Short mmCIF file of C-alpha atoms and ligand atoms in Angstrom, two decimals:
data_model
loop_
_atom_site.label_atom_id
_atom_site.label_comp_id
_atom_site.label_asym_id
_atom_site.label_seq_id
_atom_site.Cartn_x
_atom_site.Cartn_y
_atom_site.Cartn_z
CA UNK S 273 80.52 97.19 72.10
CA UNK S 274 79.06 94.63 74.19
CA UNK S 275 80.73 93.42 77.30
CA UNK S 276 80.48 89.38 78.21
CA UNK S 277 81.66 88.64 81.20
CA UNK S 278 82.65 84.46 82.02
CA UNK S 279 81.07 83.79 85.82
CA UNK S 280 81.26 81.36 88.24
CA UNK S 281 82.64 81.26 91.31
CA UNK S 282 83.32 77.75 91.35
CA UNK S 283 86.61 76.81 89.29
CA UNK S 284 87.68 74.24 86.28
CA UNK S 285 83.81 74.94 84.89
CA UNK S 286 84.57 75.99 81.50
CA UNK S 287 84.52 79.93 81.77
CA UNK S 288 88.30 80.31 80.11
CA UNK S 289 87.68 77.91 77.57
CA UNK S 290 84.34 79.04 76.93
CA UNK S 291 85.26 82.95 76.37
CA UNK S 292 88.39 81.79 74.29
CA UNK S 293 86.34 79.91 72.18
CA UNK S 294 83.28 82.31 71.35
CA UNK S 295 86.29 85.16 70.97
CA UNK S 296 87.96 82.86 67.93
CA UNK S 297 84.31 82.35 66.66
CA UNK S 298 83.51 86.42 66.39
CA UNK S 299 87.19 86.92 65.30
CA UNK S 300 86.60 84.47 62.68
CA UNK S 301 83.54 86.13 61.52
CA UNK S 302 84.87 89.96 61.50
CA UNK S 303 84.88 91.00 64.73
CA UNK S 304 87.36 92.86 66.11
CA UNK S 305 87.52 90.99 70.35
CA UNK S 306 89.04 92.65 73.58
CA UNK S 307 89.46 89.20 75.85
CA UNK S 308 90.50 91.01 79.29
CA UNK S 309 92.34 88.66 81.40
CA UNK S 310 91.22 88.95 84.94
CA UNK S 311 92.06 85.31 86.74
CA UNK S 312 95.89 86.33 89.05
CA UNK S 313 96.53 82.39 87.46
CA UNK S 314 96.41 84.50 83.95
CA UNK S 315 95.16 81.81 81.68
CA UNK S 316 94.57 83.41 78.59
CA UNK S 317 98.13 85.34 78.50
CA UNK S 318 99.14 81.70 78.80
CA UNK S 319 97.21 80.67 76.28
CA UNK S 320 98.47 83.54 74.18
CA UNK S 321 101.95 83.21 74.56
CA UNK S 322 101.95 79.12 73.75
CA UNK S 323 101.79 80.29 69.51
CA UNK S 324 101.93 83.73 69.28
CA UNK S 325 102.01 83.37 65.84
CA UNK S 326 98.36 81.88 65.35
CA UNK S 327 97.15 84.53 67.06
CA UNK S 328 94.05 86.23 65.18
CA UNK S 329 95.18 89.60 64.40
CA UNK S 330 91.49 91.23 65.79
CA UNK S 331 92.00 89.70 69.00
CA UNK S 332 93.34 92.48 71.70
CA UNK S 333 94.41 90.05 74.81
CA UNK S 334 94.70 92.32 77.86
CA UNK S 335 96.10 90.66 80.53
CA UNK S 336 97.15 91.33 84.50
CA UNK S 337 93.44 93.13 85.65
CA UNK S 338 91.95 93.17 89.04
CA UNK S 339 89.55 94.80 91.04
CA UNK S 340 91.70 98.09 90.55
CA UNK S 341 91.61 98.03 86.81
CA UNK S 342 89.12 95.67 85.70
CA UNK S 343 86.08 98.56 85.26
CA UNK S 344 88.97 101.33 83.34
CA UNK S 345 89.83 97.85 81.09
CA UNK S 346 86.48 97.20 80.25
CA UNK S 347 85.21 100.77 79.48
CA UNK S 348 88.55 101.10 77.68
CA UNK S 349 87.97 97.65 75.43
CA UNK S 350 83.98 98.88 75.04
CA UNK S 351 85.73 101.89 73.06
CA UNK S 352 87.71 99.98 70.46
CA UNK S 353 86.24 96.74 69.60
CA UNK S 354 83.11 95.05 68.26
CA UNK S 355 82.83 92.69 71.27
CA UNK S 356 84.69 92.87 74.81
CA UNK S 357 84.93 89.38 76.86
CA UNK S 358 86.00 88.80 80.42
CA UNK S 359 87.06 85.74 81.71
CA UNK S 360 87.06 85.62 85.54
CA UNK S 361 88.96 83.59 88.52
CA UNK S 362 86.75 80.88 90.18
CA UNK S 363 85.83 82.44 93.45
CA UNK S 364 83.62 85.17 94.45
CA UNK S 365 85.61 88.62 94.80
CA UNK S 366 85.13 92.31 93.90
CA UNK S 367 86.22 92.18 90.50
CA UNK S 368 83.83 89.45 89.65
CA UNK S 369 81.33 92.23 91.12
CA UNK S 370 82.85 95.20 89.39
CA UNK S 371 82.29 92.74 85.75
CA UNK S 372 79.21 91.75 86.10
CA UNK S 373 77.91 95.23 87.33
CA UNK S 374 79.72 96.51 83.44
CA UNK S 375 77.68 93.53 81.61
CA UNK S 376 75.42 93.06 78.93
CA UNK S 377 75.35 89.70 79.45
CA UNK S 378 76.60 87.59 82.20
CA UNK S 379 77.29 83.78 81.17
CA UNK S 380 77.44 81.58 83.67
CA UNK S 381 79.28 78.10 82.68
CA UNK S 382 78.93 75.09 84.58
CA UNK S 383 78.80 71.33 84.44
CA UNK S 384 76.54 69.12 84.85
CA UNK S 385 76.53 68.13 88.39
CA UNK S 386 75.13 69.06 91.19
CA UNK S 387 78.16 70.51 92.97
CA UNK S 388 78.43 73.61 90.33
CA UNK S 389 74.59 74.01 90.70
CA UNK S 390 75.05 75.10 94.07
CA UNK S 391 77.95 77.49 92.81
CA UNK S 392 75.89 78.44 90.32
CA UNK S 393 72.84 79.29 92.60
CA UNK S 394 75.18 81.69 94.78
CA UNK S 395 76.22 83.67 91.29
CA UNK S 396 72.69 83.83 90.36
CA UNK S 397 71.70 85.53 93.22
CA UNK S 398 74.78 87.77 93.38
CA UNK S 399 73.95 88.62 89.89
CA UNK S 400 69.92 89.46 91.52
CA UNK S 401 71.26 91.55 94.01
CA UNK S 402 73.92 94.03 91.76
CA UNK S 403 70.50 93.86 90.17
CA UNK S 404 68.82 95.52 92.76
CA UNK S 405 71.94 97.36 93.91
CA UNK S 406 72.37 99.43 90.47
CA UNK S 407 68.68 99.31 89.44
CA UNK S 408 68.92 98.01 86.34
CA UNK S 409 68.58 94.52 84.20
CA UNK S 410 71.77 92.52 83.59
CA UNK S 411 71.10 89.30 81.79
CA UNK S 412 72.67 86.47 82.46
CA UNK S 413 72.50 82.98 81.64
CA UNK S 414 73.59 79.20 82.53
CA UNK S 415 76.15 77.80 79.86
CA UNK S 416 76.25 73.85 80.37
CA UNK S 417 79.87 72.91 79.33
CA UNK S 418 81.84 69.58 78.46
CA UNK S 419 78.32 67.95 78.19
CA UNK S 420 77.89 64.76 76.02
CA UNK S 421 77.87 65.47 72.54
CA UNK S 422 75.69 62.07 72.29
CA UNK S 423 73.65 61.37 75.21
CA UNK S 424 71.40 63.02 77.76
CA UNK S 425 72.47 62.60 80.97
CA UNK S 426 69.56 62.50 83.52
CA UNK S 427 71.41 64.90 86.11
CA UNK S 428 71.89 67.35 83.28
CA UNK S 429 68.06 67.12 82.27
CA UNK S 430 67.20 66.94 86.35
CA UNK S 431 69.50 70.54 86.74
CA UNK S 432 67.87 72.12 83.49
CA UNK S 433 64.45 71.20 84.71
CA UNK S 434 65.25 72.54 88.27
CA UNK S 435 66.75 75.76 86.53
CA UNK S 436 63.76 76.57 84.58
CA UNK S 437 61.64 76.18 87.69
CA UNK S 438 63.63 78.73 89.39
CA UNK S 439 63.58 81.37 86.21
CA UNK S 440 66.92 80.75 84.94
CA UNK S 441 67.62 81.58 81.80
CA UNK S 442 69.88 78.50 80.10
CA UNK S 443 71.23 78.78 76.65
CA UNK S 444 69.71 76.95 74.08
CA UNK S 445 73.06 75.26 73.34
CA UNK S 446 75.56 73.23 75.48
CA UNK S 447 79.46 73.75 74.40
CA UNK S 448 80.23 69.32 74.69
CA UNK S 449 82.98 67.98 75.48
CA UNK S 450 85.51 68.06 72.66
CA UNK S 451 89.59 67.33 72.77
CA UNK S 452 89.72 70.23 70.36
CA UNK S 453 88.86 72.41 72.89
CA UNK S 454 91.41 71.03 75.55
CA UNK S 455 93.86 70.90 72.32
CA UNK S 456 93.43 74.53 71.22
CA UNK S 457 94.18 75.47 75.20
CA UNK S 458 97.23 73.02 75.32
CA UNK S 459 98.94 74.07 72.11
CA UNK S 460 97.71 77.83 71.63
CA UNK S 461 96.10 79.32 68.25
CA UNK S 462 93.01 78.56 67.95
CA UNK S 463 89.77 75.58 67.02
CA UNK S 464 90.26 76.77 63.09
CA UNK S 465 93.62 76.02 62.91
CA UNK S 466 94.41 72.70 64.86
CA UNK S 467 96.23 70.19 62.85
CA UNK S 468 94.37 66.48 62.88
CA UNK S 469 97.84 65.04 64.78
CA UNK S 470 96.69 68.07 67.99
CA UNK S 471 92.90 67.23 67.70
CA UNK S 472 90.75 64.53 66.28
CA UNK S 473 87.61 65.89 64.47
CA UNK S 474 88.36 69.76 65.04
CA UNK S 475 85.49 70.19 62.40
CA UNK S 476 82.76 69.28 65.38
CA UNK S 477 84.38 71.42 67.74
CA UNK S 478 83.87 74.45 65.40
CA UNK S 479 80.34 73.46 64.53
CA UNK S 480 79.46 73.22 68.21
CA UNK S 481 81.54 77.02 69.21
CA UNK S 482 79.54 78.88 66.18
CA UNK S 483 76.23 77.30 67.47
CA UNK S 484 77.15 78.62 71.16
CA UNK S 485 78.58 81.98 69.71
CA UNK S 486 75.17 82.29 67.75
CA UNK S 487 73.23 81.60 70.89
CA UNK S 488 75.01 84.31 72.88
CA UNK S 489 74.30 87.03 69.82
CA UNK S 490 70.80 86.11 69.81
CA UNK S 491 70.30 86.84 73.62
CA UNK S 492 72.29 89.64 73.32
CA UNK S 493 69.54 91.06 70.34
CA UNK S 494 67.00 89.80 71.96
CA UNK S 495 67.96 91.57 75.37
CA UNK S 496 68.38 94.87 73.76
CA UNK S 497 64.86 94.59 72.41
CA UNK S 498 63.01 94.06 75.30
CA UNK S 499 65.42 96.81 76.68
CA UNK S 500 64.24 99.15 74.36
CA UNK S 501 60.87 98.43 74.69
CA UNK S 502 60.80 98.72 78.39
CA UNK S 503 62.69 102.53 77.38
CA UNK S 504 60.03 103.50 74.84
N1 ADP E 1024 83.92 71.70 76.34
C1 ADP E 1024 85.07 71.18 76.80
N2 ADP E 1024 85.62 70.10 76.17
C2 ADP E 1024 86.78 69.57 76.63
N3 ADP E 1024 87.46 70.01 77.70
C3 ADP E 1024 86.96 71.08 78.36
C4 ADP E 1024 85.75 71.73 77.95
N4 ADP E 1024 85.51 72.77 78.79
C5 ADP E 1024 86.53 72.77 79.67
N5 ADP E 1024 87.39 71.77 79.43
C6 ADP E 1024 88.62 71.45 80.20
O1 ADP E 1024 88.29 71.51 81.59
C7 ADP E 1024 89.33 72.18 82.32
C8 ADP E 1024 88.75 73.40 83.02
O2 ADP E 1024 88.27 74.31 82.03
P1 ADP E 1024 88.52 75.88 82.15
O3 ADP E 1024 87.93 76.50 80.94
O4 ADP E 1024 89.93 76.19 82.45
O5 ADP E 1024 87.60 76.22 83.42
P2 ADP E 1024 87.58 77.52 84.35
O6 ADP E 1024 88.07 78.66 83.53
O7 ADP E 1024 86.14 77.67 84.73
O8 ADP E 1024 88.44 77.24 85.53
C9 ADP E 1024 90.40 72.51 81.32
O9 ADP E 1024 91.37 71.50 81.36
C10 ADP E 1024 89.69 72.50 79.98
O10 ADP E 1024 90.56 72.14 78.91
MG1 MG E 1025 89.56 80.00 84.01
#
């Protein structure tokens, strides 16, 4: 049932990889996952037709949606399966719009620079206005990607200081920069079934996409509650 749309008008920030890897994570777990394809470079039908044969048999790919089809695609997904994710192109355009309007959470990945905070900013406030547009809630938040799985840098804490100033919401977890997850996308299947000659340590990969997945889930929950409160 609920729809997570991938965000950022900015490109190479981590959306596909991000939405491919918290799909294998919910697959993995029991869910069944519609991953709607909505970037014209099409990376997850790529990404799907590189081993067709590791592909989890819960996950419905549907590929080849635009501004035309992308709200019929979701609404259709929303029907059948447990979870529906949509990974986006990099630029600011009407389906982008039409997604995040259909959300029930918006994640917004980005880097840690400064450059994709300013991209970031513009989605935020796009995300403020279809806000104010529809009259209704749609939460969002910042997903830091490729981060350091051992240090700190200071731009990242200077951006998630500056973020929190502003009122916006960051998950509590960062996916970090793994080869598994540039593996996974090079050879197809998925982060549970690399072998150790495609990806060193896949084992830390997984750890860090079920902490991510987990953090997404408890937003979502959390969300809904204060949803339903604000309904009661
Ligand atoms: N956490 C990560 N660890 C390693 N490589 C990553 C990670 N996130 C993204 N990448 C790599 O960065 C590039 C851009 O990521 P991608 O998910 O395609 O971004 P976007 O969909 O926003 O354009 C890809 O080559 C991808 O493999
Ligand atoms: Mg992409």
């Amino acid at each position: 049932m609920p729809t997570i749309v991938f965000a950022n008008s900015e490109g190479g920030v981590g959306k596909t990889t991000s939405a491919l890897t918290i799909a294998q994570v919910l697959t993995r777990a029991g869910s069944t996952v519609s991953l709607l394809d909505a970037d014209p470079n099409q990376p997850i039908k790529a990404w799907a037709a590189r081993d067709p044969e590791r592909l989890p048999a819960s996950l419905d790919i549907v590929p080849d949606l635009g501004e035309t089809s992308i709200l019929d695609a979701i609404d259709e997904a929303a029907a059948r399966s447990a979870f529906v994710l949509v990974d986006l192109e990099g630029s600011a355009n009407l389906a982008m719009s039409y997604a995040i309007g259909r959300a029930d959470l918006v994640i917004v990945p980005m880097r840690g620079s400064q450059l994709d905070a300013d991209q970031t900013a513009r989605v935020i406030s796009l995300i403020r206005r279809e806000e104010q547009a529809y009259r209704r809630v749609i939460p969002h938040a910042v997903l830091f990607t490729a981060t350091s799985p051992v240090i700190r840098s200071r731009d990242l804490a200077h951006l998630q200081d500056a973020m929190a100033q502003n009122g916006v919401p960051v998950l509590p977890v960062e996916l970090t920069e793994r080869a598994a997850f540039r593996a996974m996308m090079q050879f197809g299947g998925t982060i549970y079934d690399l072998s150790r000659a495609e990806a060193h340590n896949p084992e830390a990969a997984i750890e860090n996409a079920e902490a991510v997945a987990a953090a997404i889930i408890d937003t979502i929950k959390k969300n809904k509650e204060t949803e339903d409160g604000r309904a009661a």
